[in-house]
Coordinates of N, CA and C in Angstrom, one line a residue:
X223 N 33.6 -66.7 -4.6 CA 32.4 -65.9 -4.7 C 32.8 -64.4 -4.5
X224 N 32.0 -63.5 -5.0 CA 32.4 -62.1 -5.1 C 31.5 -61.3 -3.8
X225 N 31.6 -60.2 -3.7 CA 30.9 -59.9 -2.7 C 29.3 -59.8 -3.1
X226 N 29.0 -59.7 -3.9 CA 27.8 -60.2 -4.7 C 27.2 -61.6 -4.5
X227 N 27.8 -62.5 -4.2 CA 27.5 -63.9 -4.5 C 27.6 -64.4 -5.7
X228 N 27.6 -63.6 -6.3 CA 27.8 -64.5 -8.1 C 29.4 -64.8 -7.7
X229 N 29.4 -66.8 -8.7 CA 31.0 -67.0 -8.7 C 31.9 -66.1 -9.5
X230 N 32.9 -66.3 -9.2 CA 34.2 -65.5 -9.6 C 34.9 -66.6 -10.3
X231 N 34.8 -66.0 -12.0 CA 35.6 -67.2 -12.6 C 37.0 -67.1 -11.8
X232 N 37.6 -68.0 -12.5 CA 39.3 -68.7 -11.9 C 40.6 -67.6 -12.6
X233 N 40.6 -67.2 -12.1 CA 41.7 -66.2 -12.9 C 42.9 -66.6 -13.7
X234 N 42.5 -65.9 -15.2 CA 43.6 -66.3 -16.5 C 44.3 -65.3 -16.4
X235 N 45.8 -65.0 -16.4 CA 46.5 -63.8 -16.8 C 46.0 -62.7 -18.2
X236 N 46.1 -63.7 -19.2 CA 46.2 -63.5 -20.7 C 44.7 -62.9 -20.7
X237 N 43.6 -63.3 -20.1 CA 42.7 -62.1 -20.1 C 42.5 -61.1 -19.4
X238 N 43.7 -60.2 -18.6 CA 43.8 -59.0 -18.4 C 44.8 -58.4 -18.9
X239 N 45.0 -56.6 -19.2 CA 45.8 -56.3 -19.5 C 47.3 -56.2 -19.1
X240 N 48.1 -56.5 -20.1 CA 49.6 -57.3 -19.8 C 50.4 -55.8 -19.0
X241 N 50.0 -54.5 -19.1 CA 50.5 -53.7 -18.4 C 50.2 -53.5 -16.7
X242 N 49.3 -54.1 -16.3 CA 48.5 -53.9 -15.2 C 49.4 -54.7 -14.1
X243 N 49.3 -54.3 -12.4 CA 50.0 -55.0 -11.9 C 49.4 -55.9 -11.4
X244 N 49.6 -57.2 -11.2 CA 48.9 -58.2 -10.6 C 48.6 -58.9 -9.4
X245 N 47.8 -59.2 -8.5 CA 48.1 -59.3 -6.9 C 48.6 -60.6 -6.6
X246 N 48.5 -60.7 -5.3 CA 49.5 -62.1 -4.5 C 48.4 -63.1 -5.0
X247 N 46.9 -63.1 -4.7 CA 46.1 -63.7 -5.0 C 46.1 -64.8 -6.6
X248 N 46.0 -63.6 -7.5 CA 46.1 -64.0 -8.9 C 47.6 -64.4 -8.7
X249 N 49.2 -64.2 -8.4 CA 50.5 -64.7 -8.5 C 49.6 -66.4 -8.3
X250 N 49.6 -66.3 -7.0 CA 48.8 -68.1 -6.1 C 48.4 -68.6 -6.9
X251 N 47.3 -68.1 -7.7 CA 46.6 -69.4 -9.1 C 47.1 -69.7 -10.0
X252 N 48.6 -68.8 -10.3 CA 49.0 -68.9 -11.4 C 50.2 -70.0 -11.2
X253 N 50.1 -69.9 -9.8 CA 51.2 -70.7 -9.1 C 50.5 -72.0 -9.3
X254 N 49.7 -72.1 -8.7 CA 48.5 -73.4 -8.5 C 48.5 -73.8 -10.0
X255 N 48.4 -73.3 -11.2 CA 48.3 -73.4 -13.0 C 50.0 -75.0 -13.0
X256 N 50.8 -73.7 -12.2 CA 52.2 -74.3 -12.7 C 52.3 -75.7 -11.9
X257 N 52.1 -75.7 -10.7 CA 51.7 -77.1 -10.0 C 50.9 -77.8 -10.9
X258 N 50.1 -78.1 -11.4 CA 48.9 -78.4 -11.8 C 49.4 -78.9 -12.8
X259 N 50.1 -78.2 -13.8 CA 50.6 -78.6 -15.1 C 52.4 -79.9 -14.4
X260 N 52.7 -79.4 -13.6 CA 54.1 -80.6 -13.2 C 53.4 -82.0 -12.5
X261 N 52.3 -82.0 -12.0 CA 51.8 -82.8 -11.5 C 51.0 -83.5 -12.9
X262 N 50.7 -83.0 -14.2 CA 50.4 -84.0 -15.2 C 51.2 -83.6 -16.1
X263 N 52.9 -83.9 -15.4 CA 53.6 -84.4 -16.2 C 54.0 -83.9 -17.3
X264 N 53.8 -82.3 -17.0 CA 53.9 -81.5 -18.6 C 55.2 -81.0 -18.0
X265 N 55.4 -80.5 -17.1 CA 56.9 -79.7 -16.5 C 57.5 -81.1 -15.4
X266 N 59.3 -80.9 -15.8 CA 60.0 -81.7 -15.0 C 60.0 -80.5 -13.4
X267 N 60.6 -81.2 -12.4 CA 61.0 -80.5 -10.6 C 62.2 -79.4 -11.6
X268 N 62.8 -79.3 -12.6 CA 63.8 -78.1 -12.8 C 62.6 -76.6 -12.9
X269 N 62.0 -77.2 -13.9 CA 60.9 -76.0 -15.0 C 60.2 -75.9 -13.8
X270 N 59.3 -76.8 -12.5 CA 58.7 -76.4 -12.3 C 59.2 -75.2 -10.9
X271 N 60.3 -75.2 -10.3 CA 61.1 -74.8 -9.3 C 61.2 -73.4 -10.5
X272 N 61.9 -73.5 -11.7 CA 62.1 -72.1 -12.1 C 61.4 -71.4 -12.4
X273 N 59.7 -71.6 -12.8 CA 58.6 -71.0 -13.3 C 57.7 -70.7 -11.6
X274 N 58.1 -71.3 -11.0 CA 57.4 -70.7 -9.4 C 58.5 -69.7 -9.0
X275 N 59.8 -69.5 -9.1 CA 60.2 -68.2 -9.0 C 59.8 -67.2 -9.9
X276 N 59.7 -67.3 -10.8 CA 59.2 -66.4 -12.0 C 58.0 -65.9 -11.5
X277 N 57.4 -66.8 -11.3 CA 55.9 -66.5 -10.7 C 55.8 -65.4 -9.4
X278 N 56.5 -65.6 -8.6 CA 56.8 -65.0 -7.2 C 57.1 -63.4 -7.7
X279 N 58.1 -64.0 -8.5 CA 59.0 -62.4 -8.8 C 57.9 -61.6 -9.8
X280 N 56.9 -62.2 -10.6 CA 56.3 -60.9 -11.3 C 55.6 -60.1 -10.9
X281 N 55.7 -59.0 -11.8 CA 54.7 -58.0 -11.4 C 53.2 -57.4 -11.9
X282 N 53.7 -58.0 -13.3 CA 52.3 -57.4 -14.2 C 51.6 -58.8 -14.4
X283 N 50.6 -58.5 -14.9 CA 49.7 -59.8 -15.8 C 50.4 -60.6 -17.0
X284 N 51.0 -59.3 -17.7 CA 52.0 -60.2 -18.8 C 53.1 -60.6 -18.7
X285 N 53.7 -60.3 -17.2 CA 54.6 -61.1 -17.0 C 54.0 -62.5 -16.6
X286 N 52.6 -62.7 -15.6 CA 52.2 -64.0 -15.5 C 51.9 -64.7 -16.8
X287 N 51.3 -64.2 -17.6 CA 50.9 -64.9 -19.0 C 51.9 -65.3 -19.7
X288 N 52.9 -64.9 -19.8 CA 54.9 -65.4 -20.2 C 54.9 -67.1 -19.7
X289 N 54.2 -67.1 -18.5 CA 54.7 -68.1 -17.5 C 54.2 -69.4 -18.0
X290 N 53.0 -68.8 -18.4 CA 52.3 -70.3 -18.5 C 51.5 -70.1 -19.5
X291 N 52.1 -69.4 -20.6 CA 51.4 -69.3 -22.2 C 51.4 -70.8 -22.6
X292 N 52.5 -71.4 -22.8 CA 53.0 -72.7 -23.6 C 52.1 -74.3 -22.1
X293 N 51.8 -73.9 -21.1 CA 50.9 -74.6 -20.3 C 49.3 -74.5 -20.2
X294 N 48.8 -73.5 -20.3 CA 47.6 -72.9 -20.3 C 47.2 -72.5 -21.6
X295 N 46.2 -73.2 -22.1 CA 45.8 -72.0 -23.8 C 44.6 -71.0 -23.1
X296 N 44.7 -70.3 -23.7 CA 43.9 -68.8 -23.9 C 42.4 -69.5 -23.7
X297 N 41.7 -69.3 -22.9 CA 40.2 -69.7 -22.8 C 39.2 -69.2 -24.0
X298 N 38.7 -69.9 -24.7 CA 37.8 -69.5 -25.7 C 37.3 -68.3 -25.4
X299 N 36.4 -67.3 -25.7 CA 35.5 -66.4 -25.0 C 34.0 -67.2 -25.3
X300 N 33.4 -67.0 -24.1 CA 32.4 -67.7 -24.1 C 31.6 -67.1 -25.5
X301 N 30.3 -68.7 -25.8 CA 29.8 -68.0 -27.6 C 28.3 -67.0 -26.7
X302 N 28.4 -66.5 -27.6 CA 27.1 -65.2 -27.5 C 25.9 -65.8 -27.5
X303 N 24.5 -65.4 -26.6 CA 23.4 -66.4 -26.5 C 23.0 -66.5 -27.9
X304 N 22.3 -67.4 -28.1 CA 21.7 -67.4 -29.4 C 19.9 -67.3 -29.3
X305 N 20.2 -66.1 -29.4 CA 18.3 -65.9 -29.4 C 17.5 -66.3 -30.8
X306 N 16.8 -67.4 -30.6 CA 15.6 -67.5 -31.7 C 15.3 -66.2 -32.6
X307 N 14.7 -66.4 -33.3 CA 14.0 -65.1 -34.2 C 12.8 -65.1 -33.3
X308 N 12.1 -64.0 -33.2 CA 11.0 -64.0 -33.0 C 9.8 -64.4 -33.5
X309 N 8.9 -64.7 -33.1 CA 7.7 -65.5 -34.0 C 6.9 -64.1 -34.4
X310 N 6.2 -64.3 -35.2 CA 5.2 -63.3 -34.9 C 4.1 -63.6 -34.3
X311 N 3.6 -62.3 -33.8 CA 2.6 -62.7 -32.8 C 1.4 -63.2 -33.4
X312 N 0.7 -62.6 -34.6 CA -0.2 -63.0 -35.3 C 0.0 -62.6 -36.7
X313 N -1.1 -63.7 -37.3 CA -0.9 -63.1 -39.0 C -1.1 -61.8 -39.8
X314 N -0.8 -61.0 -40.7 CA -0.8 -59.8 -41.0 C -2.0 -59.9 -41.0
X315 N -2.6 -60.0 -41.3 CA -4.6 -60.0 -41.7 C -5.1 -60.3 -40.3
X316 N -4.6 -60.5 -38.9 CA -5.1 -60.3 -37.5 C -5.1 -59.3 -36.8
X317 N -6.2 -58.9 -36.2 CA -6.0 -57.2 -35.8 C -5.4 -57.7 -34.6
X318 N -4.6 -56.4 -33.6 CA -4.2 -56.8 -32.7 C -5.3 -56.4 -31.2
X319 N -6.4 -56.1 -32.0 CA -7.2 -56.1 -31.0 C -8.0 -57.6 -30.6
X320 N -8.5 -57.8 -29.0 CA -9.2 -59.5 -29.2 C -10.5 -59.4 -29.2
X321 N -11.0 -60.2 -29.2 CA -12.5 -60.7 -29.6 C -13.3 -60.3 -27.7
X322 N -13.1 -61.2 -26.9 CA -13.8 -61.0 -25.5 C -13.8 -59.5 -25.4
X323 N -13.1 -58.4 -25.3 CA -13.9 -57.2 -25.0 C -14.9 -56.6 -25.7
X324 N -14.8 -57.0 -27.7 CA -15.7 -56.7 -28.2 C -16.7 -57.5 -27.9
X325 N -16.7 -58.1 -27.6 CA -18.1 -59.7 -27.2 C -18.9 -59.3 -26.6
X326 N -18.2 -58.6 -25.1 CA -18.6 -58.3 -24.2 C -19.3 -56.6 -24.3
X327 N -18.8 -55.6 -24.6 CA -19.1 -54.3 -25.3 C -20.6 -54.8 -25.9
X328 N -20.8 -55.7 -27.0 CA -21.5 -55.8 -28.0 C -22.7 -56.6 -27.1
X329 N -22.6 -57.4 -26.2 CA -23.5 -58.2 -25.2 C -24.3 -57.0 -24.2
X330 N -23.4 -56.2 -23.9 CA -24.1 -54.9 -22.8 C -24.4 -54.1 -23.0
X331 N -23.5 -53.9 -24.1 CA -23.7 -52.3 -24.9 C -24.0 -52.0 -26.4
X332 N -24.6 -52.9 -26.8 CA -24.3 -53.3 -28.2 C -25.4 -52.6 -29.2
X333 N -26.5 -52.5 -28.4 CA -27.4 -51.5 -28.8 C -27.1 -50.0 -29.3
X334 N -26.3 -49.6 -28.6 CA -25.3 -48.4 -28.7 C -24.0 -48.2 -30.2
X335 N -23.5 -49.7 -29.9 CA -22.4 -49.5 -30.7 C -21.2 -49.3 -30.2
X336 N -20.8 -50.0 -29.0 CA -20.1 -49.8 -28.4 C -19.0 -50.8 -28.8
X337 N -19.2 -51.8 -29.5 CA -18.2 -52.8 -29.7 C -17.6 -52.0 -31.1
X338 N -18.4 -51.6 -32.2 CA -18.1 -50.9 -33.0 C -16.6 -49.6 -32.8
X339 N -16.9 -49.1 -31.6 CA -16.2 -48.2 -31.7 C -14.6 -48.8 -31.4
X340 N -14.8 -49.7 -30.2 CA -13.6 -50.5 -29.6 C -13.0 -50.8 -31.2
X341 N -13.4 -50.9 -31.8 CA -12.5 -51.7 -33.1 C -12.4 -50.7 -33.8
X342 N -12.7 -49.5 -33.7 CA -12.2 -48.7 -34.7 C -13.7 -47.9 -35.8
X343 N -14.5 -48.8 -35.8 CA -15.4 -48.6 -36.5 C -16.3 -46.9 -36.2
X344 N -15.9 -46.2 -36.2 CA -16.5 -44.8 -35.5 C -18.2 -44.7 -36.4
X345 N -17.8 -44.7 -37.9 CA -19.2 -44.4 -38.2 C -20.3 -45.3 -38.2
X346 N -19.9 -46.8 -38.2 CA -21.4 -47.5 -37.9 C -21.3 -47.3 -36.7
X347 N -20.8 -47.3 -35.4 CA -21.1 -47.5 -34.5 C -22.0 -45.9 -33.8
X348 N -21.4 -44.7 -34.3 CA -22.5 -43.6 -34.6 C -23.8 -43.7 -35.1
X349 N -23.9 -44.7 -36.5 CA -25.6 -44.7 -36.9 C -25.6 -45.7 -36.0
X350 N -25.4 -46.6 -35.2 CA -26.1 -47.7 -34.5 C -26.8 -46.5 -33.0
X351 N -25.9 -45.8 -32.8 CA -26.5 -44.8 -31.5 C -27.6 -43.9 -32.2
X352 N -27.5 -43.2 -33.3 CA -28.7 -42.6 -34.4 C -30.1 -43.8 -34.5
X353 N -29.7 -44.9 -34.9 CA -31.0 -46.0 -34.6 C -30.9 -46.3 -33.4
X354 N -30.5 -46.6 -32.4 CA -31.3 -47.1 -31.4 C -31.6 -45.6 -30.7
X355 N -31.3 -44.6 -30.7 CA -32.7 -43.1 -30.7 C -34.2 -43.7 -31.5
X356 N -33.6 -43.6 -32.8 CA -35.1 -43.5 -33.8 C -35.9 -44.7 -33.2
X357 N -35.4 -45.6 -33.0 CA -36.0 -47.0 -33.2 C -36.2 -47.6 -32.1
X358 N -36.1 -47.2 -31.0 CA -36.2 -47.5 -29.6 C -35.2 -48.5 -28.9
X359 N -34.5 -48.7 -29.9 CA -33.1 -49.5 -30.0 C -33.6 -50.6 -30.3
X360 N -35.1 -51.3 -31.4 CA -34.8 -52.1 -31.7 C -34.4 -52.4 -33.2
X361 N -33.9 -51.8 -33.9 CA -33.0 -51.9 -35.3 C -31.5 -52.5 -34.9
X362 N -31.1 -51.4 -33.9 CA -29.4 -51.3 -33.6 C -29.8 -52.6 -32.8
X363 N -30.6 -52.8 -31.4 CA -30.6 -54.3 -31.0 C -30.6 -55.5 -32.0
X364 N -31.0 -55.9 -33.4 CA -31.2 -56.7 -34.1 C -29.4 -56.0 -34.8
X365 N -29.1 -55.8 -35.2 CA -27.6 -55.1 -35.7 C -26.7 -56.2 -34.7
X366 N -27.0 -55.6 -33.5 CA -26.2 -55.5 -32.1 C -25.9 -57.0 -32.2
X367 N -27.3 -58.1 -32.5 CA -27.4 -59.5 -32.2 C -26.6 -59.9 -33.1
X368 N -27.1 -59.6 -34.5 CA -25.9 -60.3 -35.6 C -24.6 -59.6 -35.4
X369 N -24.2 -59.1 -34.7 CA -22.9 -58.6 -35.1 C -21.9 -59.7 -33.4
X370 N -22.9 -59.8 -32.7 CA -22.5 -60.6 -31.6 C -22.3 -62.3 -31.8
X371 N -22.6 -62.4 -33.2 CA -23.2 -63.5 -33.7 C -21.4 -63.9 -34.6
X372 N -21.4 -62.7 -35.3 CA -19.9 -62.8 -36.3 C -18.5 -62.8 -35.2
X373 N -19.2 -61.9 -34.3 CA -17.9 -61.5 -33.0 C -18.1 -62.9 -32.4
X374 N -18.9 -64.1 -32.3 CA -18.4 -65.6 -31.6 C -18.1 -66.4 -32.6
X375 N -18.5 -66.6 -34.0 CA -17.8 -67.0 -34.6 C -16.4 -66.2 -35.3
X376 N -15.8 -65.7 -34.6 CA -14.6 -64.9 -34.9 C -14.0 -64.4 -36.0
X377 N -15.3 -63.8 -37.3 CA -15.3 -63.3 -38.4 C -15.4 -61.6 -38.2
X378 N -15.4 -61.3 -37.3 CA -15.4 -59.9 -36.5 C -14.4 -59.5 -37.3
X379 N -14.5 -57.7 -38.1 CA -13.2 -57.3 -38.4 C -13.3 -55.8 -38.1
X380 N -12.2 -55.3 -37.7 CA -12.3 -53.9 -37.4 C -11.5 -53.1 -38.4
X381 N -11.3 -51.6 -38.1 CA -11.6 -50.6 -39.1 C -10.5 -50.7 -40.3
X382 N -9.6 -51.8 -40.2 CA -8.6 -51.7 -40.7 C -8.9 -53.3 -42.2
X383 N -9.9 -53.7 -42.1 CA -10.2 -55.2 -42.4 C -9.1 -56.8 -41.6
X384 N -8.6 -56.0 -40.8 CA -8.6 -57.4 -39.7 C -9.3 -58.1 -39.0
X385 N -9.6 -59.5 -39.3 CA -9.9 -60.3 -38.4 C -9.4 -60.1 -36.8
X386 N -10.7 -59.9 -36.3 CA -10.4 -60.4 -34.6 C -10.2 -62.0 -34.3
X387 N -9.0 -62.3 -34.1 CA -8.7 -63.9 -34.2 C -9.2 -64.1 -32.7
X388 N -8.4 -64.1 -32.3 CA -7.6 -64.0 -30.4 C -8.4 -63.6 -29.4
X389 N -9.1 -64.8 -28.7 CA -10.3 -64.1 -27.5 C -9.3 -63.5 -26.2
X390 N -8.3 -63.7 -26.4 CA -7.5 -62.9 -25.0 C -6.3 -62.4 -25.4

Protein backbone atom coordinates (compact mmCIF):
# COMPACT_ATOMS: atom_id res chain seq x y z
CA UNK A 1 0.00 0.00 0.00
CA UNK A 2 1.23 3.55 -0.71
CA UNK A 3 1.02 6.16 1.75
CA UNK A 4 -2.25 6.99 0.16
CA UNK A 5 -3.82 3.69 0.63
CA UNK A 6 -4.20 2.89 -2.94
CA UNK A 7 -2.25 -0.62 -3.72
CA UNK A 8 1.07 -0.39 -5.06
CA UNK A 9 1.38 -2.57 -8.12
CA UNK A 10 4.38 -5.33 -7.72
CA UNK A 11 7.29 -3.89 -9.23
CA UNK A 12 8.63 -4.72 -12.96
CA UNK A 13 12.11 -3.49 -13.75
CA UNK A 14 11.39 -3.18 -17.66
CA UNK A 15 8.74 -0.60 -16.76
CA UNK A 16 11.14 1.91 -15.32
CA UNK A 17 13.87 3.69 -16.91
CA UNK A 18 16.99 1.34 -17.56
CA UNK A 19 19.31 4.36 -16.46
CA UNK A 20 17.77 4.97 -13.06
CA UNK A 21 19.17 3.55 -9.90
CA UNK A 22 17.16 0.91 -8.33
CA UNK A 23 16.51 0.33 -4.43
CA UNK A 24 17.13 -2.78 -2.04
CA UNK A 25 13.33 -3.06 -2.01
CA UNK A 26 12.72 -3.43 -5.91
CA UNK A 27 16.62 -5.61 -5.98
CA UNK A 28 14.12 -8.11 -3.13
CA UNK A 29 11.23 -8.55 -5.80
CA UNK A 30 13.30 -9.06 -8.37
CA UNK A 31 14.98 -11.45 -6.25
CA UNK A 32 11.58 -13.02 -5.17
CA UNK A 33 10.82 -13.00 -9.58
CA UNK A 34 14.07 -15.27 -9.67
CA UNK A 35 13.05 -17.62 -6.70
CA UNK A 36 9.67 -17.85 -8.16
CA UNK A 37 10.74 -18.77 -11.54
CA UNK A 38 13.52 -21.88 -9.96
CA UNK A 39 10.85 -22.98 -7.82
CA UNK A 40 8.56 -23.69 -11.28
CA UNK A 41 11.28 -25.29 -12.64
CA UNK A 42 12.33 -22.70 -15.18
CA UNK A 43 16.03 -22.09 -13.63
CA UNK A 44 18.31 -25.02 -12.39
CA UNK A 45 20.24 -24.22 -8.21
CA UNK A 46 23.44 -23.03 -10.83
CA UNK A 47 21.24 -20.08 -12.81
CA UNK A 48 19.44 -19.64 -9.90
CA UNK A 49 22.55 -18.96 -7.32
CA UNK A 50 24.18 -16.83 -10.34
CA UNK A 51 21.11 -14.61 -11.23
CA UNK A 52 20.68 -13.82 -7.22
CA UNK A 53 24.18 -12.46 -7.33
CA UNK A 54 23.51 -10.52 -10.26
CA UNK A 55 20.57 -9.36 -8.63
CA UNK A 56 22.43 -8.23 -5.40
CA UNK A 57 25.26 -6.65 -7.39
CA UNK A 58 22.91 -4.32 -9.69
CA UNK A 59 22.52 -1.07 -9.80
CA UNK A 60 20.11 0.37 -12.27
CA UNK A 61 16.66 -0.90 -13.41
CA UNK A 62 18.23 -2.18 -16.60
CA UNK A 63 20.62 -3.95 -15.07
CA UNK A 64 17.52 -5.74 -13.18
CA UNK A 65 15.50 -6.17 -16.36
CA UNK A 66 18.80 -8.12 -17.99
CA UNK A 67 18.06 -10.50 -15.12
CA UNK A 68 14.85 -11.74 -15.67
CA UNK A 69 13.97 -10.51 -19.29
CA UNK A 70 14.00 -14.34 -20.68
CA UNK A 71 11.79 -15.22 -17.02
CA UNK A 72 9.36 -12.46 -16.74
CA UNK A 73 7.58 -11.03 -20.07
CA UNK A 74 6.98 -7.29 -20.21
CA UNK A 75 3.42 -6.83 -18.58
CA UNK A 76 0.90 -5.77 -21.18
CA UNK A 77 -0.02 -2.01 -20.47
CA UNK A 78 -3.26 -2.06 -19.17
CA UNK A 79 -6.18 -1.44 -22.24
CA UNK A 80 -7.66 2.06 -22.01
CA UNK A 81 -11.39 2.33 -20.51
CA UNK A 82 -13.74 1.99 -23.20
CA UNK A 83 -16.36 4.71 -22.89
CA UNK A 84 -19.70 4.14 -24.70
CA UNK A 85 -20.60 6.91 -27.21
CA UNK A 86 -22.84 9.00 -25.73
CA UNK A 87 -26.58 8.88 -26.22
CA UNK A 88 -28.18 11.75 -27.04
CA UNK A 89 -30.10 13.40 -24.68
CA UNK A 90 -33.11 14.09 -26.83
CA UNK A 91 -34.25 14.14 -30.33
CA UNK A 92 -33.28 17.10 -32.55
CA UNK A 93 -36.90 18.37 -32.79
CA UNK A 94 -36.96 18.34 -28.54
CA UNK A 95 -36.46 21.59 -27.02
CA UNK A 96 -34.25 21.33 -24.13
CA UNK A 97 -36.48 23.16 -22.16
CA UNK A 98 -39.40 20.73 -19.95
CA UNK A 99 -42.84 20.83 -19.87
CA UNK A 100 -43.68 21.15 -15.62
CA UNK A 101 -42.29 24.71 -15.37
CA UNK A 102 -44.18 25.74 -18.38
CA UNK A 103 -47.34 23.84 -16.93
CA UNK A 104 -46.95 25.44 -13.97
CA UNK A 105 -46.03 29.33 -15.32
CA UNK A 106 -49.15 28.71 -17.57
CA UNK A 107 -51.54 27.30 -14.43
CA UNK A 108 -50.53 30.63 -12.15
CA UNK A 109 -49.51 32.86 -14.46
CA UNK A 110 -50.93 32.08 -17.59
CA UNK A 111 -53.16 34.90 -17.97
CA UNK A 112 -50.15 37.02 -18.35
CA UNK A 113 -48.12 34.84 -20.59
CA UNK A 114 -45.76 33.82 -18.59
CA UNK A 115 -45.29 30.27 -19.88
CA UNK A 116 -44.96 31.91 -23.21
CA UNK A 117 -42.05 33.83 -22.34
CA UNK A 118 -40.19 30.72 -20.41
CA UNK A 119 -40.06 29.11 -23.91
CA UNK A 120 -38.88 31.75 -25.73
CA UNK A 121 -42.05 33.04 -27.20
CA UNK A 122 -41.60 36.98 -26.31
CA UNK A 123 -44.26 38.31 -28.72
CA UNK A 124 -47.40 36.22 -27.94
CA UNK A 125 -46.65 36.17 -24.59
CA UNK A 126 -46.57 40.31 -24.79
CA UNK A 127 -50.09 40.40 -26.72
CA UNK A 128 -51.36 37.89 -23.99
CA UNK A 129 -50.28 40.76 -21.21
CA UNK A 130 -51.90 43.56 -23.93
CA UNK A 131 -55.24 41.22 -23.69
CA UNK A 132 -55.50 40.34 -20.38
CA UNK A 133 -55.23 44.61 -19.79
CA UNK A 134 -58.07 45.11 -22.62
CA UNK A 135 -60.07 42.11 -21.69
CA UNK A 136 -59.96 41.84 -18.04
CA UNK A 137 -57.83 38.86 -18.61
CA UNK A 138 -60.59 36.99 -19.98
CA UNK A 139 -59.40 36.47 -23.76
CA UNK A 140 -55.54 35.71 -22.53
CA UNK A 141 -57.39 33.43 -19.65
CA UNK A 142 -59.29 31.36 -22.42
CA UNK A 143 -55.57 31.44 -24.51
CA UNK A 144 -53.99 30.67 -21.11
CA UNK A 145 -56.50 27.40 -20.79
CA UNK A 146 -55.90 26.07 -24.32
CA UNK A 147 -52.46 26.54 -24.24
CA UNK A 148 -52.32 24.63 -20.68
CA UNK A 149 -54.30 22.07 -22.54
CA UNK A 150 -51.37 21.54 -25.50
CA UNK A 151 -48.59 22.00 -22.59
CA UNK A 152 -50.40 18.45 -20.83
CA UNK A 153 -50.70 16.81 -23.83
CA UNK A 154 -47.04 17.62 -24.59
CA UNK A 155 -47.55 19.27 -28.12
CA UNK A 156 -46.17 22.49 -26.47
CA UNK A 157 -43.45 24.13 -28.71
CA UNK A 158 -41.25 26.91 -28.12
CA UNK A 159 -39.60 29.70 -30.05
CA UNK A 160 -37.47 27.54 -31.94
CA UNK A 161 -40.41 24.83 -33.19
CA UNK A 162 -39.40 22.22 -30.60
CA UNK A 163 -41.54 20.07 -28.94
CA UNK A 164 -41.53 20.21 -25.11
CA UNK A 165 -41.15 16.39 -24.67
CA UNK A 166 -39.60 15.98 -20.98
CA UNK A 167 -41.84 16.92 -17.85
CA UNK A 168 -38.44 16.99 -15.71
Amino acid sequence: MSTTGAPVPPYHPQEHPSHIRSTDAQRDEVAAMVRAAAGDGRLDLVELDDRLGHVYAAKTHGDLAKIVADIVPMRPAPPAPVRPAPLPDRAPDTSPRTIMPGFLLCLFLGVFGAHRFYVGKNGSGAAMIVLAICTFGVASGVWAFIDLIVLATGSFRDEQGRTLRDWT
